[in-house]
Amino acid sequence: MSGIIEIFESSIPCLSTIIELQEAVQREALAFSAETNKYLLYHTLKQVGASAAQRIVQKLVEQGEIEWDEDWEVEQILDCVVENGVDHYFIKWKGWSHKHNTWEPKENLGNCSALLDEFHAKNSGDAEQVRLWRKRKFSEIVDDEEDPLEAKRKRVDKIFKKLTSLKNKITPIQLVRLSSATTGKKPLYKGLISGKGKKIPKFLINYKLLNPKSKAYKEKKKEILAALKDWERELNSINTDPAPIDIENNVDLEGPPENFVYLNDYKPGEGIEIPDDPLVGCECEDCYSNKKSCCPSQCGAVFAYYKHKRVRVPRGTPIYECNKRCECGPDCPNRVVQQGRKFRVCIFRTANGRGWGVKAMQNIKQGSFVMEYVGEVITNEEAERRGKSYDASGRTYLFDLDYNDGDCPFTVDAAWYGNVSHFVNHSCDPNLEVFGVWINTLDPRLPRIALFARRDIEKGEELTFDYMMTGATYAQSPEAGGDVEVPVLQPMLIDKEDTVSETSDNQHGESEVSVSDSGDMPSLIEQCENVEEVDVKLKGKVDPESESNLVSIDVGRAKDFKEKEAGPPVLTKMKKSPRAPIDEYKIMCQCGAKNCRKYLF
Ligand SMILES: C[S@@+](CC[C@H](N)C(=O)[O-])C[C@H]1O[C@@H](n2cnc3c(N)ncnc32)[C@H](O)[C@@H]1O
């Protein structure tokens, strides 16, 4: 065994920075696996940012460490503002499309004096006007289409991809050393910039920060807690869910994550439109008593909730909620996910190296809606591209909206934009369960991803879901005494003549879910504009033995797990590159469950 497994066994203190980790690895005569190296490299590039990464690459070229056949040349200066007293210019980079244009402080444009002169000459009109023009705020000039964070991220990804494809492998520590040299920020280390074969320099580690009793640690901790409080305020000012979010770090000195933008809903990625006009709604006076004609039934699905709004269908069952065209009010039992997260949760620092996690701040009853998984909705091709760098970095936030035939037109990426669910960790014995939910967007390819309590959850318990939910095509219906198997239905793929109805009452006096013939029911899908795109082939009666009855929103690429072969997948997440041999991407699962599968993906 090598690499990360050995590092785990060496018990590096959790406060280790990248440098400390490398130092410890060298001291113990261990080596990072290629994957760990890649992970640290990507993380370091992200930390230093796109512009500094460019300068580091230039340094590496100057030092003869690498050959780089393209360099970053400013092609044109397009705009200028003064923000916090610093001139910032909007740059078009040579060889990079306008998508990659970025705002750069003047200090980053050291050798562009000719272009700067040219820009200022062109824009030297009325002095007062120029002054006002330069004083515009970033927020006034960055239009909605433009996403500077996205442009920078793309540049980091591109640099990372290129660096890892070079013959000469660059280590993260080289980047860290050069980063302090090029950014002019407080150096992270002291010593020579080592070439190959040279002695590793002595690092400037603030060992006091490793001792929680030291004054330095306590001061740093205070600083971090203040930053986390600010972050908590910021998240709660954006969060539109009825329940607030707490933030807690009683474990280490990690502050708020950089480059993470809080969102409440899906953010459509480039070229993606998320329709939100359902065209039709129900006219029920009381949707719960009118299950047979309410929205779910019109979509060939079952009414998914009990009166008190807890889910009563097994996982994988598509959920159709009442939508904005329906006549029912907000108290309708078929409006649950759309009303947002009602349970207070806390983003907390885990104590066993899993980074941040999320815990419940109040008891949650089985079947309750807990939160939605939101992020950028991107195409399959874009997900493939991003997936490669995420896989290499050992972290992924990609959730395939894959369904039925394994074809995955869209993926939700919560890496840069997301809500609390961004921080929810995996468990092989999770307490949350995933459902696809359709509300105002009835495009079958664009379900919302909702996480419901799989069992009663106690206040303080960490919230988890299974990143590789696979297999079980039948869920036990707890309401039916635990042993009754309930078929999981697939949206759009049931016979027009098979509609779903409720039959016997359960012990709580609420009806159970079953499938029966009930004649011709006009399908909501048939009324949708995109009906041509939906596979509405008649499939015969819903057959509980048949895979084709299943909603399968696929784990995507974690193909190598035996469990996956055991049965068709259900709404699940976390992409891995199909081309990557699984050996390269083994990440130890730290969920601690008895039935732990050992590897995350
Ligand atoms: C969706 S993120 C969860 C939030 C993450 N812990 C953070 O700090 O941002 C997924 C990543 O968290 C880590 N993770 C989640 N569950 C884990 C587990 N059971 N064991 C080890 N690492 C885990 C892995 O790095 C994984 O790629």
XYZ file of C-alpha atoms and ligand atoms in Angstrom:
628
model
C 0.000 0.000 0.000
C 1.230 3.451 -0.625
C 0.189 7.061 -0.652
C -2.772 8.283 1.214
C -3.385 5.079 3.128
C 0.056 5.293 4.686
C -0.523 8.910 5.522
C -3.660 8.013 7.416
C -1.725 5.408 9.358
C 0.972 7.901 10.215
C -1.473 10.034 12.210
C -0.600 13.467 10.923
C -2.193 16.081 13.169
C -5.356 17.382 11.579
C -4.042 20.937 11.635
C -1.392 20.060 9.094
C -1.090 22.414 6.242
C -0.020 21.127 2.889
C 3.576 21.907 3.737
C 3.460 20.220 7.099
C 1.876 17.216 5.509
C 4.612 17.011 2.895
C 7.268 17.459 5.506
C 5.782 14.697 7.598
C 5.576 12.444 4.578
C 9.248 12.996 3.858
C 10.200 12.490 7.483
C 8.406 9.169 7.502
C 9.970 8.207 4.175
C 6.583 7.943 2.576
C 5.413 9.204 -0.743
C 2.214 10.782 -1.889
C 0.309 8.770 -4.407
C -0.111 10.415 -7.790
C -3.712 11.124 -6.884
C -2.861 12.817 -3.601
C -0.281 14.876 -5.393
C -2.926 15.911 -7.889
C -5.394 16.693 -5.144
C -2.958 18.930 -3.320
C -1.872 20.537 -6.561
C -5.435 21.421 -7.500
C -6.208 22.646 -4.025
C -3.112 24.821 -4.014
C -3.916 26.286 -7.427
C -7.413 27.092 -6.215
C -6.041 28.722 -3.098
C -3.548 30.917 -4.926
C -6.060 31.857 -7.610
C -5.869 32.038 -11.375
C -3.674 35.112 -11.727
C -1.053 33.991 -9.225
C -1.133 30.520 -10.779
C -0.246 32.088 -14.122
C 2.685 33.914 -12.578
C 3.843 30.707 -10.876
C 3.792 28.885 -14.176
C 5.858 31.677 -15.696
C 8.384 31.287 -12.846
C 8.526 27.535 -13.388
C 9.226 28.140 -17.062
C 11.957 30.681 -16.233
C 13.542 28.177 -13.834
C 13.512 25.528 -16.546
C 11.281 23.272 -14.461
C 8.668 22.969 -17.152
C 8.038 23.792 -20.767
C 4.848 25.644 -21.499
C 3.908 26.270 -25.063
C 1.472 29.058 -24.411
C 1.860 32.000 -22.183
C -0.480 34.590 -20.842
C -0.253 37.642 -22.815
C -2.639 40.501 -22.393
C -4.291 41.060 -25.747
C -6.434 44.021 -24.868
C -7.524 46.104 -21.923
C -11.255 46.564 -22.122
C -12.371 48.459 -19.044
C -11.166 49.977 -15.823
C -12.597 50.732 -12.372
C -11.194 51.834 -9.073
C -12.218 49.538 -6.270
C -10.976 50.196 -2.735
C -8.481 52.684 -4.116
C -6.925 50.140 -6.489
C -7.171 50.356 -10.284
C -8.635 47.178 -11.758
C -8.573 46.446 -15.480
C -10.736 44.087 -17.491
C -8.399 41.909 -19.533
C -8.849 39.935 -22.722
C -6.111 37.281 -22.714
C -4.409 36.330 -25.929
C -5.454 32.877 -27.065
C -8.335 32.756 -24.564
C -11.896 33.527 -25.548
C -13.844 36.434 -24.057
C -15.375 33.938 -21.630
C -12.056 33.948 -19.807
C -11.737 37.728 -19.503
C -10.891 38.737 -15.965
C -10.564 41.783 -13.757
C -6.977 42.228 -12.627
C -5.471 44.745 -10.224
C -2.924 47.034 -11.807
C -0.047 45.271 -10.031
C -0.728 42.176 -12.142
C -0.084 44.075 -15.355
C 3.582 44.832 -14.794
C 4.744 44.622 -18.405
C 1.708 46.032 -20.126
C 2.559 49.707 -19.981
C 2.028 50.174 -23.720
C -1.425 48.635 -23.590
C -2.260 50.648 -20.464
C -1.175 53.862 -22.184
C -3.182 52.953 -25.236
C -6.241 52.228 -23.098
C -5.987 55.495 -21.185
C -5.333 57.495 -24.348
C -8.490 56.055 -25.864
C -10.515 56.901 -22.798
C -9.242 60.330 -21.939
C -12.229 62.588 -22.525
C -13.760 64.948 -20.046
C -11.676 64.507 -16.869
C -14.700 64.572 -14.544
C -16.516 62.023 -16.635
C -13.494 59.741 -16.652
C -13.220 60.081 -12.883
C -16.873 59.104 -12.390
C -16.602 56.323 -14.911
C -13.622 54.805 -13.137
C -15.380 55.079 -9.790
C -18.176 52.722 -10.841
C -18.600 49.746 -8.541
C -17.843 46.252 -9.744
C -21.447 45.383 -9.024
C -22.567 48.088 -11.466
C -20.518 46.842 -14.371
C -20.449 43.082 -14.054
C -23.568 42.132 -15.980
C -25.668 39.088 -15.168
C -24.207 37.086 -17.990
C -20.737 37.537 -16.725
C -19.413 35.459 -13.895
C -15.882 36.403 -12.887
C -15.677 33.537 -10.414
C -16.562 31.105 -13.143
C -13.957 32.588 -15.526
C -11.257 32.326 -12.875
C -12.257 28.783 -12.020
C -12.065 27.801 -15.669
C -8.581 29.252 -15.888
C -7.489 27.367 -12.769
C -8.937 24.159 -14.222
C -7.129 24.744 -17.499
C -3.802 25.394 -15.774
C -4.267 22.345 -13.566
C -5.069 20.129 -16.527
C -2.022 21.302 -18.383
C 0.312 21.033 -15.379
C -0.751 17.463 -14.712
C -0.270 16.496 -18.327
C 3.367 17.665 -18.375
C 6.257 15.212 -18.366
C 7.899 16.972 -15.430
C 5.585 16.552 -12.513
C 5.187 19.644 -10.404
C 4.649 19.058 -6.720
C 2.223 21.117 -4.670
C 5.078 22.253 -2.477
C 6.779 23.843 -5.487
C 3.620 25.815 -6.081
C 3.377 26.898 -2.473
C 6.950 28.123 -2.442
C 6.540 29.989 -5.676
C 3.213 31.355 -4.611
C 4.683 33.178 -1.630
C 7.501 34.379 -3.856
C 5.164 35.670 -6.541
C 2.238 37.004 -4.561
C 4.398 38.961 -2.182
C 2.162 37.746 0.623
C 3.669 36.655 3.915
C 5.865 33.703 2.999
C 4.545 30.351 4.036
C 8.014 28.923 4.286
C 11.561 29.998 4.634
C 14.314 28.585 2.507
C 15.637 27.967 -0.906
C 13.513 27.262 -3.853
C 14.639 23.725 -4.338
C 15.417 22.244 -7.678
C 15.397 18.563 -8.270
C 17.736 16.659 -5.932
C 18.296 19.642 -3.662
C 17.713 19.449 0.026
C 14.204 20.327 1.081
C 14.281 23.668 2.838
C 13.414 24.173 6.430
C 9.847 25.181 6.803
C 8.574 27.946 8.878
C 5.873 26.154 10.754
C 4.131 27.897 13.528
C 4.159 24.909 15.849
C 2.326 26.944 18.445
C -0.688 26.766 16.198
C -0.634 23.030 16.651
C -1.121 23.401 20.363
C -4.674 24.432 21.242
C -3.482 25.621 24.650
C -1.019 28.136 23.220
C -1.771 31.855 23.076
C -1.136 31.886 19.325
C -3.709 29.159 18.804
C -6.278 30.938 20.949
C -5.780 34.195 19.086
C -6.018 32.512 15.735
C -9.109 30.666 16.899
C -10.744 33.943 17.867
C -10.037 35.307 14.409
C -11.473 32.189 12.778
C -14.588 32.231 14.941
C -15.230 35.847 13.990
C -14.837 34.982 10.303
C -17.216 32.039 10.730
C -19.774 34.289 12.445
C -19.586 36.677 9.469
C -20.045 33.778 7.123
C -23.041 32.568 9.160
C -24.606 36.033 8.878
C -23.917 36.123 5.163
C -25.457 32.683 4.542
C -28.537 33.533 6.566
C -29.014 36.778 4.702
C -29.094 34.863 1.408
C -30.881 31.754 2.653
C -34.606 31.871 1.861
C -35.529 28.664 3.681
C -37.702 29.197 6.745
C -35.086 27.682 9.089
C -31.700 29.254 9.788
C -28.213 27.791 9.442
C -25.641 27.663 12.249
C -21.908 27.318 11.736
C -19.587 25.660 14.203
C -15.935 24.729 14.281
C -14.794 23.209 17.565
C -12.138 21.162 15.870
C -9.472 23.120 14.058
C -8.532 26.463 12.565
C -10.425 26.120 9.312
C -12.315 29.264 8.346
C -15.083 29.793 5.782
C -14.509 28.052 2.464
C -13.214 30.275 -0.298
C -14.978 30.604 -3.620
C -18.268 29.153 -2.476
C -21.398 31.070 -3.369
C -24.618 30.328 -1.508
C -27.692 29.693 -3.665
C -31.299 28.811 -2.947
C -32.278 27.360 -6.326
C -30.683 25.732 -9.323
C -28.446 28.056 -11.317
C -28.732 27.227 -15.014
C -25.308 26.684 -16.537
C -24.199 27.969 -19.909
C -26.742 27.208 -22.621
C -29.248 25.654 -20.239
C -32.743 26.881 -19.730
C -34.858 25.684 -16.851
C -38.505 26.215 -17.777
C -40.699 27.097 -14.872
C -44.133 27.345 -16.332
C -45.947 24.077 -15.798
C -48.778 25.001 -18.206
C -51.369 23.095 -16.195
C -52.283 22.675 -12.575
C -55.026 21.045 -10.581
C -58.327 22.517 -9.579
C -58.871 20.425 -6.461
C -60.653 21.924 -3.544
C -58.845 19.543 -1.234
C -55.890 17.846 -2.941
C -55.468 15.207 -0.249
C -59.042 13.933 -0.612
C -58.814 14.371 -4.347
C -55.710 12.263 -4.916
C -57.128 10.574 -7.959
C -57.288 13.719 -10.004
C -54.607 15.845 -8.409
C -51.266 16.609 -10.091
C -49.368 13.390 -9.272
C -52.110 11.258 -10.671
C -52.181 13.306 -13.866
C -48.505 12.444 -14.234
C -49.135 8.773 -13.660
C -47.608 8.869 -10.219
C -48.821 8.500 -6.681
C -49.643 11.206 -4.186
C -46.374 11.167 -2.293
C -47.236 12.695 1.056
C -49.324 12.075 4.106
C -51.612 14.783 5.325
C -48.936 16.069 7.677
C -46.565 16.380 4.690
C -44.240 13.466 5.407
C -43.284 11.309 2.481
C -45.088 8.008 2.338
C -43.657 6.477 -0.832
C -40.421 4.536 -1.078
C -37.242 6.126 -2.282
C -36.909 6.461 -5.990
C -40.600 7.170 -6.421
C -41.074 10.319 -8.474
C -42.814 13.088 -6.607
C -45.072 15.567 -8.370
C -46.064 18.484 -6.188
C -48.821 20.985 -6.851
C -47.474 23.886 -8.822
C -48.004 27.578 -9.383
C -50.966 26.937 -11.689
C -52.823 24.900 -9.080
C -55.686 26.445 -7.220
C -54.754 25.026 -3.826
C -53.101 27.199 -1.209
C -49.762 26.935 0.598
C -51.181 24.536 3.199
C -51.902 21.909 0.569
C -50.303 18.622 1.718
C -48.846 18.305 -1.766
C -46.630 21.370 -1.316
C -43.599 20.306 0.679
C -40.227 20.693 -1.020
C -41.303 24.013 -2.516
C -41.764 25.384 1.000
C -38.119 24.980 1.798
C -36.095 23.556 4.653
C -37.988 23.826 7.925
C -35.436 22.241 10.237
C -32.596 24.217 11.693
C -29.244 22.721 10.711
C -25.613 23.406 11.511
C -22.599 23.278 9.221
C -19.903 21.892 11.501
C -16.296 20.828 11.255
C -15.980 17.040 11.503
C -13.346 15.652 13.828
C -12.182 12.794 11.621
C -10.879 14.485 8.503
C -14.080 14.662 6.455
C -13.987 18.447 6.340
C -17.308 20.153 6.964
C -20.493 18.238 7.637
C -24.089 19.134 8.470
C -25.985 18.181 11.633
C -29.598 18.487 12.725
C -30.311 21.132 15.355
C -33.692 19.645 16.186
C -35.349 16.241 16.139
C -36.613 15.261 12.708
C -39.307 12.662 12.155
C -38.922 9.940 9.557
C -40.316 11.000 6.180
C -39.850 14.724 6.780
C -38.372 16.837 4.022
C -34.964 18.021 5.208
C -33.276 19.923 2.388
C -32.813 20.249 -1.328
C -29.581 19.620 -3.232
C -29.021 22.675 -5.425
C -26.151 23.894 -7.559
C -25.340 24.744 -11.150
C -27.195 22.653 -13.694
C -24.670 21.746 -16.357
C -24.614 19.537 -19.398
C -23.231 16.065 -19.417
C -20.244 17.203 -21.485
C -19.427 19.995 -19.054
C -19.801 17.558 -16.146
C -17.337 15.190 -17.821
C -14.876 18.037 -18.156
C -15.272 19.280 -14.597
C -15.458 15.740 -13.238
C -11.905 15.031 -14.306
C -10.418 17.789 -12.213
C -12.770 17.107 -9.305
C -11.900 13.418 -9.364
C -8.252 14.276 -9.317
C -8.794 16.613 -6.402
C -10.542 13.855 -4.437
C -13.656 15.955 -3.978
C -16.783 15.968 -5.942
C -20.074 17.727 -5.736
C -21.518 16.436 -9.007
C -24.953 14.896 -8.846
C -26.164 13.240 -12.018
C -29.749 13.814 -12.998
C -29.453 10.553 -14.785
C -32.507 8.557 -15.225
C -33.957 5.389 -16.515
C -31.574 4.472 -19.311
C -28.336 5.678 -17.782
C -28.293 8.548 -20.234
C -27.513 11.694 -18.325
C -28.333 14.937 -20.055
C -27.810 17.098 -16.966
C -25.756 17.132 -13.806
C -26.010 19.347 -10.750
C -22.639 20.727 -9.717
C -22.627 22.140 -6.182
C -18.864 22.679 -6.027
C -18.921 26.453 -6.433
C -22.553 27.344 -6.040
C -24.847 25.531 -3.630
C -26.791 25.525 -0.410
C -26.298 23.632 2.878
C -26.393 20.332 1.002
C -22.936 21.181 -0.394
C -21.604 20.206 3.037
C -23.547 16.976 3.581
C -21.216 14.004 3.846
C -21.636 10.447 2.708
C -22.569 7.511 4.907
C -23.000 3.872 3.975
C -25.825 3.866 6.558
C -27.352 7.268 5.898
C -30.251 8.986 7.606
C -31.357 10.874 4.489
C -32.887 9.534 1.332
C -33.020 11.069 -2.131
C -36.132 11.779 -4.192
C -36.639 13.427 -7.570
C -39.313 16.087 -7.311
C -41.125 17.940 -10.088
C -42.935 21.177 -9.274
C -42.939 24.104 -11.695
C -40.431 22.470 -14.019
C -42.061 19.442 -15.532
C -39.235 18.572 -17.881
C -38.644 14.932 -16.928
C -34.907 15.479 -17.268
C -34.850 18.203 -14.653
C -36.116 16.924 -11.333
C -35.303 18.800 -8.165
C -33.289 16.683 -5.767
C -34.873 16.457 -2.346
C -33.442 14.813 0.751
C -35.950 13.323 3.201
C -35.376 11.732 6.631
C -34.981 7.994 6.172
C -35.627 7.404 9.869
C -36.176 9.518 12.965
C -33.163 11.782 13.392
C -32.126 13.149 16.751
C -31.005 16.680 17.464
C -27.222 16.782 17.099
C -27.025 13.829 14.676
C -24.974 14.332 11.537
C -27.080 14.355 8.378
C -25.783 12.049 5.664
C -26.874 10.419 2.476
C -25.464 7.587 0.450
C -23.411 8.974 -2.448
C -23.644 5.617 -4.154
C -27.168 4.590 -3.447
C -27.625 1.522 -5.555
C -29.442 -1.723 -5.773
C -32.587 -1.752 -3.736
C -35.373 -1.388 -6.165
C -37.912 -1.997 -3.492
C -38.212 -0.092 -0.356
C -39.896 -1.454 2.669
C -42.877 0.534 3.582
C -42.491 1.266 7.268
C -46.012 2.555 7.434
C -47.191 -0.837 6.319
C -45.542 -2.635 9.173
C -42.094 -2.832 7.656
C -42.364 -5.852 5.394
C -44.521 -4.801 2.522
C -42.712 -4.285 -0.704
C -43.931 -1.353 -2.695
C -43.109 -0.978 -6.351
C -41.064 2.049 -7.232
C -42.634 3.809 -10.152
C -40.977 5.455 -13.027
C -42.339 8.745 -14.258
C -43.749 8.758 -17.773
C -43.134 5.107 -18.346
C -46.309 3.552 -17.132
C -49.068 2.375 -19.336
C -51.637 5.049 -19.969
C -54.182 2.618 -18.692
C -52.267 1.970 -15.514
C -52.662 4.778 -13.139
C -51.695 4.819 -9.605
C -54.220 4.780 -6.891
C -54.530 4.386 -3.198
C -56.007 1.267 -1.712
C -56.282 0.090 1.836
C -55.822 2.271 4.856
C -52.770 1.671 6.981
C -52.534 1.562 10.729
C -52.524 5.351 10.870
C -55.748 5.435 8.901
C -53.951 6.751 5.834
C -54.042 5.026 2.509
C -51.232 2.878 1.183
C -49.760 3.146 -2.259
C -50.536 0.609 -4.914
C -51.057 0.345 -8.637
C -54.342 -0.379 -10.311
C -56.178 0.023 -13.590
C -58.340 3.078 -13.644
C -59.124 3.806 -17.224
C -58.016 6.736 -19.293
C -56.670 9.621 -17.293
C -55.419 12.609 -19.245
C -51.695 12.763 -18.647
C -50.145 16.042 -17.667
C -47.103 15.045 -19.644
C -49.194 14.695 -22.756
C -50.205 18.267 -22.297
C -46.653 19.475 -22.044
C -44.974 21.112 -24.958
C -41.965 18.849 -24.841
C -44.037 15.730 -25.071
C -42.091 14.786 -28.209
C -38.919 14.545 -26.212
C -40.335 12.317 -23.549
C -40.269 8.609 -23.948
C -43.913 7.772 -23.433
C -43.826 4.388 -25.065
C -46.353 2.086 -23.549
C -44.592 -0.325 -21.320
C -47.432 -2.495 -20.198
C -48.435 -2.732 -16.621
C -46.077 -1.626 -13.959
C -44.153 -4.739 -13.194
C -42.568 -4.788 -9.779
C -39.910 -7.174 -11.094
C -38.971 -4.991 -13.998
C -36.070 -2.579 -13.971
C -37.891 -0.358 -16.394
C -40.253 0.720 -13.663
C -37.526 2.444 -11.823
C -36.525 5.987 -11.548
C -32.821 5.795 -11.878
C -30.936 8.923 -11.283
C -27.563 7.466 -11.485
C -24.443 7.609 -9.436
C -22.853 8.074 -12.800
C -19.439 6.711 -12.932
C -18.712 4.758 -9.802
C -19.181 1.683 -11.916
C -16.747 -0.554 -10.200
C -18.729 -1.206 -7.117
C -20.218 -4.643 -6.901
C -23.396 -3.272 -5.379
C -24.066 -1.383 -8.538
C -24.087 -4.560 -10.535
C -26.582 -6.022 -8.130
C -29.416 -3.868 -9.341
C -30.414 -0.765 -11.159
C -29.520 2.483 -9.492
C -31.890 4.930 -7.937
C -31.581 8.713 -7.680
C -28.022 9.042 -6.540
C -24.989 11.192 -6.919
C -21.310 11.700 -7.338
C -19.698 11.339 -10.673
C -16.408 9.717 -11.479
C -14.659 9.634 -14.769
C -15.599 6.468 -16.639
C -12.131 6.359 -18.057
C -10.403 6.443 -14.730
C -9.319 3.076 -13.403
C -10.937 2.782 -9.993
C -7.581 2.075 -8.346
C -6.584 5.639 -8.975
C -9.524 7.097 -7.153
C -9.963 5.114 -3.996
C -10.900 7.466 -1.237
C -11.248 5.906 2.173
C -14.740 6.236 3.534
C -14.724 7.514 7.085
C -18.451 7.128 7.751
C -17.929 4.615 10.527
C -21.035 2.594 9.631
C -20.982 -1.141 10.399
C -21.746 -1.904 6.774
C -19.223 0.632 5.462
C -18.104 -0.060 1.895
C -14.630 1.176 2.810
C -14.142 3.382 -0.230
C -16.007 6.538 -1.030
C -15.516 6.299 -4.778
C -20.189 16.870 -1.068
S -18.661 17.063 -0.225
C -19.170 17.038 1.443
C -18.662 18.252 2.192
C -17.192 18.226 2.500
N -16.944 17.425 3.690
C -16.627 19.650 2.683
O -15.912 19.904 3.647
O -16.899 20.476 1.818
C -17.953 15.517 -0.561
C -16.542 15.360 -0.067
O -16.484 15.283 1.370
C -15.597 14.242 1.788
N -16.405 13.156 2.397
C -17.746 13.082 2.432
N -18.157 11.966 3.059
C -17.041 11.298 3.427
C -16.814 10.058 4.081
N -17.793 9.283 4.512
N -15.526 9.676 4.261
C -14.493 10.449 3.831
N -14.646 11.632 3.203
C -15.906 12.062 3.000
C -14.918 13.743 0.516
O -13.765 14.513 0.301
C -15.949 14.055 -0.555
O -15.404 14.180 -1.855
